[in-house]
CSV table of N, CA and C in Angstrom, one decimal:
chain,number,residue,atom,x,y,z
A,1,MET,N,0.8,-1.2,0.0
A,1,MET,CA,0.0,0.0,0.0
A,1,MET,C,0.9,1.3,0.0
A,2,HIS,N,2.0,1.2,0.7
A,2,HIS,CA,2.9,2.3,0.8
A,2,HIS,C,3.4,2.7,-0.6
A,3,ASN,N,3.8,1.7,-1.4
A,3,ASN,CA,4.3,1.9,-2.7
A,3,ASN,C,3.2,2.5,-3.6
A,4,LEU,N,2.0,2.0,-3.5
A,4,LEU,CA,0.9,2.5,-4.2
A,4,LEU,C,0.7,4.0,-4.0
A,5,LYS,N,0.6,4.4,-2.7
A,5,LYS,CA,0.4,5.8,-2.3
A,5,LYS,C,1.6,6.7,-2.8
A,6,ASN,N,2.8,6.1,-2.8
A,6,ASN,CA,3.9,6.9,-3.3
A,6,ASN,C,3.9,7.1,-4.8
A,7,ALA,N,3.2,6.3,-5.5
A,7,ALA,CA,3.2,6.3,-7.0
A,7,ALA,C,2.2,7.4,-7.5
A,8,TYR,N,1.3,7.9,-6.7
A,8,TYR,CA,0.3,8.8,-7.1
A,8,TYR,C,0.3,10.1,-6.4
A,9,PRO,N,-0.4,11.1,-6.9
A,9,PRO,CA,-0.4,12.4,-6.2
A,9,PRO,C,-0.8,12.4,-4.8
A,10,GLU,N,-0.2,13.3,-4.0
A,10,GLU,CA,-0.5,13.3,-2.6
A,10,GLU,C,-1.9,13.4,-2.2
A,11,LYS,N,-2.7,14.2,-3.0
A,11,LYS,CA,-4.1,14.4,-2.7
A,11,LYS,C,-5.0,13.2,-3.0
A,12,LEU,N,-4.5,12.2,-3.7
A,12,LEU,CA,-5.2,11.0,-4.0
A,12,LEU,C,-5.7,10.3,-2.7
A,13,LYS,N,-7.0,10.0,-2.7
A,13,LYS,CA,-7.5,9.2,-1.5
A,13,LYS,C,-7.8,7.8,-2.0
A,14,ILE,N,-7.2,6.8,-1.3
A,14,ILE,CA,-7.5,5.4,-1.7
A,14,ILE,C,-8.5,4.9,-0.7
A,15,GLY,N,-9.6,4.4,-1.2
A,15,GLY,CA,-10.7,3.9,-0.3
A,15,GLY,C,-11.2,2.5,-0.7
A,16,ALA,N,-12.3,2.1,-0.2
A,16,ALA,CA,-12.9,0.9,-0.5
A,16,ALA,C,-14.4,1.1,-1.0
A,17,ALA,N,-14.8,0.2,-1.9
A,17,ALA,CA,-16.2,0.4,-2.4
A,17,ALA,C,-16.9,-1.0,-2.4
A,18,ILE,N,-18.2,-1.0,-2.4
A,18,ILE,CA,-19.0,-2.2,-2.4
A,18,ILE,C,-18.6,-3.0,-3.6
A,19,LYS,N,-18.8,-4.3,-3.5
A,19,LYS,CA,-18.4,-5.3,-4.5
A,19,LYS,C,-19.6,-5.9,-5.3
A,20,THR,N,-20.8,-5.4,-5.2
A,20,THR,CA,-21.9,-6.1,-5.8
A,20,THR,C,-22.4,-5.5,-7.1
A,21,GLY,N,-21.5,-5.1,-7.9
A,21,GLY,CA,-21.8,-4.5,-9.2
A,21,GLY,C,-22.0,-3.0,-9.2
A,22,GLY,N,-21.8,-2.4,-8.0
A,22,GLY,CA,-22.0,-1.0,-7.8
A,22,GLY,C,-20.8,-0.3,-7.4
A,23,CYS,N,-19.6,-0.9,-7.6
A,23,CYS,CA,-18.4,-0.3,-7.1
A,23,CYS,C,-18.1,1.1,-7.7
A,24,PHE,N,-18.4,1.2,-9.0
A,24,PHE,CA,-18.2,2.5,-9.7
A,24,PHE,C,-19.0,3.6,-9.1
A,25,PHE,N,-20.3,3.3,-8.9
A,25,PHE,CA,-21.3,4.3,-8.4
A,25,PHE,C,-20.9,4.6,-6.9
A,26,ASP,N,-20.6,3.5,-6.1
A,26,ASP,CA,-20.3,3.7,-4.7
A,26,ASP,C,-19.0,4.6,-4.5
A,27,SER,N,-18.0,4.3,-5.3
A,27,SER,CA,-16.7,5.1,-5.1
A,27,SER,C,-17.0,6.5,-5.6
A,28,LEU,N,-17.7,6.7,-6.7
A,28,LEU,CA,-18.0,8.0,-7.1
A,28,LEU,C,-18.9,8.8,-6.1
A,29,ALA,N,-19.8,8.1,-5.5
A,29,ALA,CA,-20.7,8.8,-4.5
A,29,ALA,C,-19.8,9.2,-3.3
A,30,GLN,N,-18.9,8.4,-2.9
A,30,GLN,CA,-18.0,8.7,-1.8
A,30,GLN,C,-17.2,10.0,-2.1
A,31,GLY,N,-16.6,10.0,-3.4
A,31,GLY,CA,-15.9,11.2,-3.8
A,31,GLY,C,-16.7,12.5,-3.9
A,32,LEU,N,-17.9,12.4,-4.4
A,32,LEU,CA,-18.8,13.5,-4.5
A,32,LEU,C,-19.2,14.0,-3.1
A,33,ASN,N,-19.4,13.1,-2.2
A,33,ASN,CA,-19.7,13.5,-0.8
A,33,ASN,C,-18.5,14.2,-0.1
A,34,GLU,N,-17.3,13.7,-0.4
A,34,GLU,CA,-16.1,14.3,0.2
A,34,GLU,C,-15.9,15.7,-0.4
A,35,LEU,N,-16.1,15.8,-1.7
A,35,LEU,CA,-15.9,17.1,-2.3
A,35,LEU,C,-17.0,18.1,-2.0
A,36,ASN,N,-18.1,17.6,-1.5
A,36,ASN,CA,-19.3,18.5,-1.2
A,36,ASN,C,-19.8,19.2,-2.4
A,37,ILE,N,-19.9,18.4,-3.5
A,37,ILE,CA,-20.3,19.0,-4.8
A,37,ILE,C,-21.7,19.6,-4.7
A,38,LYS,N,-22.6,19.0,-3.9
A,38,LYS,CA,-24.0,19.5,-3.8
A,38,LYS,C,-24.2,19.7,-2.3
A,39,PRO,N,-23.9,20.8,-1.7
A,39,PRO,CA,-24.1,21.0,-0.2
A,39,PRO,C,-25.5,20.5,0.3
A,40,GLY,N,-25.5,19.8,1.4
A,40,GLY,CA,-26.7,19.3,1.9
A,40,GLY,C,-27.3,18.1,1.3
A,41,HIS,N,-26.6,17.5,0.3
A,41,HIS,CA,-27.1,16.3,-0.4
A,41,HIS,C,-26.1,15.2,-0.1
A,42,ARG,N,-26.6,14.0,0.2
A,42,ARG,CA,-25.8,12.8,0.4
A,42,ARG,C,-26.0,11.9,-0.8
A,43,PHE,N,-24.9,11.7,-1.5
A,43,PHE,CA,-24.9,10.9,-2.7
A,43,PHE,C,-24.7,9.4,-2.3
A,44,THR,N,-25.4,8.5,-3.0
A,44,THR,CA,-25.3,7.1,-2.7
A,44,THR,C,-25.2,6.4,-4.1
A,45,ALA,N,-24.8,5.2,-4.1
A,45,ALA,CA,-24.8,4.4,-5.4
A,45,ALA,C,-26.2,4.4,-6.0
A,46,LYS,N,-27.2,4.3,-5.2
A,46,LYS,CA,-28.6,4.2,-5.7
A,46,LYS,C,-29.0,5.6,-6.3
A,47,SER,N,-28.6,6.7,-5.6
A,47,SER,CA,-29.0,8.0,-6.1
A,47,SER,C,-28.3,8.3,-7.4
A,48,LEU,N,-27.1,7.9,-7.6
A,48,LEU,CA,-26.3,8.1,-8.8
A,48,LEU,C,-26.9,7.3,-10.0
A,49,ARG,N,-27.4,6.1,-9.7
A,49,ARG,CA,-28.0,5.3,-10.7
A,49,ARG,C,-29.3,6.0,-11.1
A,50,GLU,N,-30.1,6.5,-10.2
A,50,GLU,CA,-31.3,7.2,-10.5
A,50,GLU,C,-31.0,8.5,-11.3
A,51,ASP,N,-29.9,9.2,-10.9
A,51,ASP,CA,-29.5,10.3,-11.7
A,51,ASP,C,-29.2,9.9,-13.2
A,52,CYS,N,-28.6,8.8,-13.4
A,52,CYS,CA,-28.3,8.3,-14.7
A,52,CYS,C,-29.6,8.0,-15.5
A,53,ALA,N,-30.5,7.4,-14.8
A,53,ALA,CA,-31.8,7.1,-15.5
A,53,ALA,C,-32.5,8.4,-15.9
A,54,ASP,N,-32.5,9.3,-14.9
A,54,ASP,CA,-33.2,10.6,-15.2
A,54,ASP,C,-32.5,11.4,-16.4
A,55,TYR,N,-31.2,11.4,-16.3
A,55,TYR,CA,-30.4,12.0,-17.4
A,55,TYR,C,-30.7,11.4,-18.8
A,56,ALA,N,-30.6,10.1,-18.8
A,56,ALA,CA,-30.9,9.4,-20.0
A,56,ALA,C,-32.3,9.6,-20.5
A,57,ARG,N,-33.2,9.6,-19.6
A,57,ARG,CA,-34.6,9.8,-20.0
A,57,ARG,C,-34.8,11.2,-20.6
A,58,ALA,N,-34.1,12.2,-20.0
A,58,ALA,CA,-34.2,13.6,-20.5
A,58,ALA,C,-33.4,13.8,-21.8
A,59,ASN,N,-32.5,12.9,-22.2
A,59,ASN,CA,-31.7,13.0,-23.4
A,59,ASN,C,-31.8,11.8,-24.3
A,60,ARG,N,-33.1,11.4,-24.5
A,60,ARG,CA,-33.3,10.1,-25.2
A,60,ARG,C,-33.5,10.2,-26.7
A,61,LYS,N,-33.3,11.4,-27.2
A,61,LYS,CA,-33.5,11.5,-28.7
A,61,LYS,C,-32.4,10.8,-29.4
A,62,PRO,N,-32.7,10.2,-30.6
A,62,PRO,CA,-31.7,9.4,-31.3
A,62,PRO,C,-30.5,10.2,-31.7
A,63,ASP,N,-30.5,11.5,-31.8
A,63,ASP,CA,-29.4,12.3,-32.1
A,63,ASP,C,-28.5,12.7,-30.9
A,64,GLN,N,-28.9,12.3,-29.7
A,64,GLN,CA,-28.1,12.6,-28.5
A,64,GLN,C,-27.1,11.6,-28.2
A,65,TRP,N,-25.9,12.0,-27.7
A,65,TRP,CA,-24.8,11.0,-27.4
A,65,TRP,C,-25.3,10.0,-26.4
A,66,VAL,N,-26.1,10.3,-25.5
A,66,VAL,CA,-26.6,9.4,-24.4
A,66,VAL,C,-27.3,8.2,-25.1
A,67,TYR,N,-28.3,8.5,-25.9
A,67,TYR,CA,-29.1,7.5,-26.6
A,67,TYR,C,-28.1,6.5,-27.4
A,68,ASN,N,-27.3,7.1,-28.2
A,68,ASN,CA,-26.4,6.3,-29.0
A,68,ASN,C,-25.4,5.5,-28.2
A,69,ALA,N,-24.9,6.0,-27.1
A,69,ALA,CA,-23.9,5.3,-26.3
A,69,ALA,C,-24.6,4.1,-25.6
A,70,VAL,N,-25.8,4.3,-25.1
A,70,VAL,CA,-26.6,3.3,-24.4
A,70,VAL,C,-26.9,2.2,-25.4
A,71,ILE,N,-27.4,2.5,-26.6
A,71,ILE,CA,-27.7,1.5,-27.6
A,71,ILE,C,-26.5,0.8,-28.0
A,72,ARG,N,-25.4,1.4,-28.3
A,72,ARG,CA,-24.2,0.8,-28.8
A,72,ARG,C,-23.6,-0.2,-27.8
A,73,ASP,N,-23.7,0.1,-26.5
A,73,ASP,CA,-23.1,-0.8,-25.5
A,73,ASP,C,-24.2,-1.6,-24.7
A,74,ALA,N,-25.2,-2.1,-25.4
A,74,ALA,CA,-26.4,-2.6,-24.8
A,74,ALA,C,-26.1,-3.9,-23.9
A,75,GLY,N,-25.3,-4.8,-24.3
A,75,GLY,CA,-25.0,-6.0,-23.5
A,75,GLY,C,-26.3,-6.6,-22.9
A,76,GLU,N,-26.4,-6.7,-21.6
A,76,GLU,CA,-27.4,-7.4,-20.9
A,76,GLU,C,-28.8,-6.8,-21.1
A,77,TYR,N,-28.9,-5.6,-21.6
A,77,TYR,CA,-30.3,-5.1,-21.9
A,77,TYR,C,-30.6,-5.0,-23.3
A,78,PHE,N,-29.9,-5.7,-24.2
A,78,PHE,CA,-30.2,-5.8,-25.6
A,78,PHE,C,-31.5,-6.4,-25.9
A,79,VAL,N,-32.4,-5.8,-26.7
A,79,VAL,CA,-33.7,-6.4,-27.1
A,79,VAL,C,-33.7,-6.6,-28.6
A,80,PRO,N,-33.8,-7.8,-29.1
A,80,PRO,CA,-33.8,-8.0,-30.5
A,80,PRO,C,-35.2,-7.5,-31.1
A,81,GLN,N,-35.1,-7.1,-32.4
A,81,GLN,CA,-36.3,-6.8,-33.2
A,81,GLN,C,-37.1,-8.1,-33.4
A,82,LYS,N,-38.4,-7.9,-33.4
A,82,LYS,CA,-39.2,-9.1,-33.7
A,82,LYS,C,-40.3,-8.7,-34.7
A,83,ASP,N,-40.6,-9.7,-35.5
A,83,ASP,CA,-41.6,-9.6,-36.5
A,83,ASP,C,-42.7,-10.6,-36.0
A,84,PRO,N,-44.0,-10.1,-35.9
A,84,PRO,CA,-45.0,-11.0,-35.4
A,84,PRO,C,-45.1,-12.3,-36.2
A,85,ASP,N,-44.8,-12.3,-37.5
A,85,ASP,CA,-44.9,-13.5,-38.3
A,85,ASP,C,-43.7,-14.4,-38.3
A,86,VAL,N,-42.5,-13.9,-38.1
A,86,VAL,CA,-41.3,-14.7,-38.2
A,86,VAL,C,-40.5,-14.8,-36.9
A,87,GLY,N,-40.8,-14.0,-35.9
A,87,GLY,CA,-40.0,-13.9,-34.7
A,87,GLY,C,-38.9,-13.0,-34.7
A,88,VAL,N,-37.8,-13.3,-34.2
A,88,VAL,CA,-36.6,-12.5,-34.1
A,88,VAL,C,-36.0,-12.2,-35.5
A,89,ILE,N,-35.7,-11.0,-35.8
A,89,ILE,CA,-35.2,-10.6,-37.1
A,89,ILE,C,-33.7,-10.6,-37.0
A,90,SER,N,-33.0,-11.3,-37.9
A,90,SER,CA,-31.6,-11.4,-38.0
A,90,SER,C,-31.0,-10.8,-39.2
A,91,GLU,N,-29.8,-10.4,-39.1
A,91,GLU,CA,-29.1,-9.8,-40.3
A,91,GLU,C,-27.7,-10.3,-40.2
A,92,ASN,N,-27.2,-11.0,-41.2
A,92,ASN,CA,-25.8,-11.5,-41.3
A,92,ASN,C,-25.6,-12.5,-40.1
A,93,GLY,N,-26.6,-13.2,-39.7
A,93,GLY,CA,-26.4,-14.1,-38.6
A,93,GLY,C,-26.5,-13.5,-37.2
A,94,LEU,N,-26.8,-12.2,-37.1
A,94,LEU,CA,-26.9,-11.6,-35.8
A,94,LEU,C,-28.3,-11.0,-35.6
A,95,ASN,N,-28.8,-11.0,-34.4
A,95,ASN,CA,-30.1,-10.4,-34.1
A,95,ASN,C,-30.0,-8.9,-34.3
A,96,LYS,N,-31.0,-8.3,-35.0
A,96,LYS,CA,-31.1,-6.9,-35.1
A,96,LYS,C,-31.6,-6.3,-33.9
A,97,GLN,N,-31.1,-5.2,-33.5
A,97,GLN,CA,-31.5,-4.6,-32.2
A,97,GLN,C,-32.8,-3.7,-32.3
A,98,ASP,N,-33.7,-3.9,-31.4
A,98,ASP,CA,-34.8,-3.0,-31.3
A,98,ASP,C,-34.3,-1.8,-30.4
A,99,LYS,N,-33.9,-0.7,-31.0
A,99,LYS,CA,-33.2,0.3,-30.3
A,99,LYS,C,-34.1,1.0,-29.2
A,100,THR,N,-35.4,1.2,-29.5
A,100,THR,CA,-36.3,1.8,-28.6
A,100,THR,C,-36.5,1.0,-27.4
A,101,LYS,N,-36.8,-0.3,-27.6
A,101,LYS,CA,-37.0,-1.2,-26.5
A,101,LYS,C,-35.7,-1.5,-25.7
A,102,SER,N,-34.6,-1.5,-26.3
A,102,SER,CA,-33.3,-1.6,-25.6
A,102,SER,C,-33.0,-0.4,-24.7
A,103,PHE,N,-33.3,0.8,-25.2
A,103,PHE,CA,-33.1,2.0,-24.5
A,103,PHE,C,-34.0,2.0,-23.2
A,104,PHE,N,-35.3,1.6,-23.4
A,104,PHE,CA,-36.2,1.6,-22.2
A,104,PHE,C,-35.9,0.5,-21.2
A,105,LYS,N,-35.3,-0.6,-21.7
A,105,LYS,CA,-34.9,-1.7,-20.8
A,105,LYS,C,-33.6,-1.2,-20.0
A,106,TYR,N,-32.8,-0.4,-20.7
A,106,TYR,CA,-31.7,0.3,-19.9
A,106,TYR,C,-32.2,1.1,-18.8
A,107,LEU,N,-33.2,1.9,-19.0
A,107,LEU,CA,-33.8,2.8,-18.0
A,107,LEU,C,-34.2,1.9,-16.8
A,108,GLU,N,-34.8,0.8,-17.1
A,108,GLU,CA,-35.2,-0.1,-16.0
A,108,GLU,C,-34.0,-0.8,-15.3
A,109,TYR,N,-33.0,-1.3,-16.1
A,109,TYR,CA,-31.9,-2.0,-15.5
A,109,TYR,C,-30.9,-1.1,-14.8
A,110,ILE,N,-30.7,0.1,-15.2
A,110,ILE,CA,-29.7,1.0,-14.5
A,110,ILE,C,-30.0,1.2,-13.1
A,111,THR,N,-31.3,1.2,-12.7
A,111,THR,CA,-31.7,1.3,-11.3
A,111,THR,C,-32.0,0.0,-10.6
A,112,ASN,N,-31.8,-1.1,-11.3
A,112,ASN,CA,-32.1,-2.4,-10.8
A,112,ASN,C,-31.0,-2.9,-9.9
A,113,THR,N,-31.2,-2.9,-8.6
A,113,THR,CA,-30.1,-3.4,-7.7
A,113,THR,C,-30.7,-4.4,-6.7
A,114,HIS,N,-32.0,-4.7,-6.8
A,114,HIS,CA,-32.6,-5.6,-5.7
A,114,HIS,C,-33.3,-6.8,-6.3
A,115,THR,N,-32.9,-7.2,-7.5
A,115,THR,CA,-33.5,-8.4,-8.1
A,115,THR,C,-32.4,-9.4,-8.4
A,116,ALA,N,-32.8,-10.5,-9.0
A,116,ALA,CA,-31.8,-11.6,-9.3
A,116,ALA,C,-30.9,-11.2,-10.5
A,117,ASP,N,-31.4,-10.2,-11.3
A,117,ASP,CA,-30.6,-9.8,-12.4
A,117,ASP,C,-29.5,-8.9,-11.9
A,118,ALA,N,-28.3,-9.1,-12.5
A,118,ALA,CA,-27.2,-8.3,-12.1
A,118,ALA,C,-27.4,-6.8,-12.5
A,119,PRO,N,-27.0,-5.9,-11.7
A,119,PRO,CA,-27.2,-4.5,-12.1
A,119,PRO,C,-26.2,-4.1,-13.2
A,120,ILE,N,-26.5,-3.1,-13.9
A,120,ILE,CA,-25.5,-2.6,-14.9
A,120,ILE,C,-24.3,-2.0,-14.2
A,121,TRP,N,-23.1,-2.4,-14.5
A,121,TRP,CA,-21.9,-1.9,-14.0
A,121,TRP,C,-21.7,-0.5,-14.5
A,122,GLY,N,-21.3,0.5,-13.7
A,122,GLY,CA,-21.1,1.8,-14.2
A,122,GLY,C,-19.9,1.9,-15.1
A,123,ARG,N,-20.1,2.5,-16.3
A,123,ARG,CA,-19.1,2.7,-17.3
A,123,ARG,C,-18.7,4.1,-17.3
A,124,PRO,N,-17.4,4.4,-17.2
A,124,PRO,CA,-17.0,5.8,-17.2
A,124,PRO,C,-17.4,6.6,-18.4
A,125,HIS,N,-17.4,5.9,-19.6
A,125,HIS,CA,-17.7,6.7,-20.8
A,125,HIS,C,-19.2,6.9,-21.0
A,126,ILE,N,-20.1,6.2,-20.2
A,126,ILE,CA,-21.5,6.4,-20.3
A,126,ILE,C,-22.1,7.0,-19.0
A,127,GLU,N,-22.2,6.2,-18.0
A,127,GLU,CA,-22.7,6.7,-16.7
A,127,GLU,C,-21.8,7.7,-16.1
A,128,GLY,N,-20.5,7.5,-16.2
A,128,GLY,CA,-19.6,8.5,-15.6
A,128,GLY,C,-19.8,9.9,-16.3
A,129,ARG,N,-19.9,9.9,-17.6
A,129,ARG,CA,-20.1,11.1,-18.4
A,129,ARG,C,-21.4,11.8,-18.0
A,130,MET,N,-22.5,11.0,-17.8
A,130,MET,CA,-23.8,11.5,-17.4
A,130,MET,C,-23.7,12.3,-16.1
A,131,ILE,N,-23.0,11.6,-15.1
A,131,ILE,CA,-22.9,12.2,-13.8
A,131,ILE,C,-22.0,13.5,-13.8
A,132,CYS,N,-20.9,13.4,-14.6
A,132,CYS,CA,-20.1,14.6,-14.8
A,132,CYS,C,-20.8,15.7,-15.4
A,133,ASP,N,-21.6,15.5,-16.4
A,133,ASP,CA,-22.4,16.5,-17.1
A,133,ASP,C,-23.4,17.1,-16.1
A,134,LYS,N,-24.1,16.2,-15.4
A,134,LYS,CA,-25.2,16.7,-14.4
A,134,LYS,C,-24.6,17.6,-13.3
A,135,TYR,N,-23.5,17.2,-12.7
A,135,TYR,CA,-22.9,17.9,-11.6
A,135,TYR,C,-21.7,18.8,-11.9
A,136,GLU,N,-21.4,18.8,-13.2
A,136,GLU,CA,-20.3,19.7,-13.7
A,136,GLU,C,-19.0,19.6,-13.0
A,137,PHE,N,-18.4,18.4,-13.1
A,137,PHE,CA,-17.1,18.1,-12.6
A,137,PHE,C,-16.4,17.1,-13.6
A,138,ASP,N,-15.1,16.9,-13.4
A,138,ASP,CA,-14.4,15.9,-14.2
A,138,ASP,C,-13.9,14.7,-13.3
A,139,ILE,N,-13.9,13.6,-13.9
A,139,ILE,CA,-13.4,12.4,-13.3
A,139,ILE,C,-12.0,12.2,-13.8
A,140,ILE,N,-11.0,11.9,-13.0
A,140,ILE,CA,-9.7,11.5,-13.4
A,140,ILE,C,-9.4,10.1,-13.0
A,141,TYR,N,-9.0,9.3,-13.9
A,141,TYR,CA,-8.8,7.8,-13.6
A,141,TYR,C,-7.3,7.5,-13.4
A,142,TYR,N,-7.1,6.7,-12.5
A,142,TYR,CA,-5.7,6.2,-12.3
A,142,TYR,C,-5.8,4.7,-12.4
A,143,TYR,N,-5.1,4.1,-13.3
A,143,TYR,CA,-5.1,2.7,-13.6
A,143,TYR,C,-3.8,2.1,-13.0
A,144,PHE,N,-3.9,1.1,-12.2
A,144,PHE,CA,-2.8,0.4,-11.6
A,144,PHE,C,-3.0,-1.1,-11.6
């Protein structure tokens, strides 16, 4: 730990975060609380997930970066297009995405932390950017 602390800036705080798929949101909430970004408000992993859902909902037009990023990186919330007569529509051996349904499934899954389905892990380039835009700050990443 001593070597790790010596390798990074003096102001860097090394902490611990929950391990249940919410570590990104938990560590970000801890940092925002410490920085007092929004006086009188206590950030939590849950509140940041809800912020992301609200931000995505407010910026859901197909020409918005949020919509495109969420659709492009769909993963576990991917919904295939279906035709009532033939079922799932495929193109070149891959299921075609129903972008609207995938987006709305994202809105459901991003706040999903209390069911059998694994929650969406926070992605710096999507959820991180939403939170930075909403609260007007920058995230600096240290990889080790």
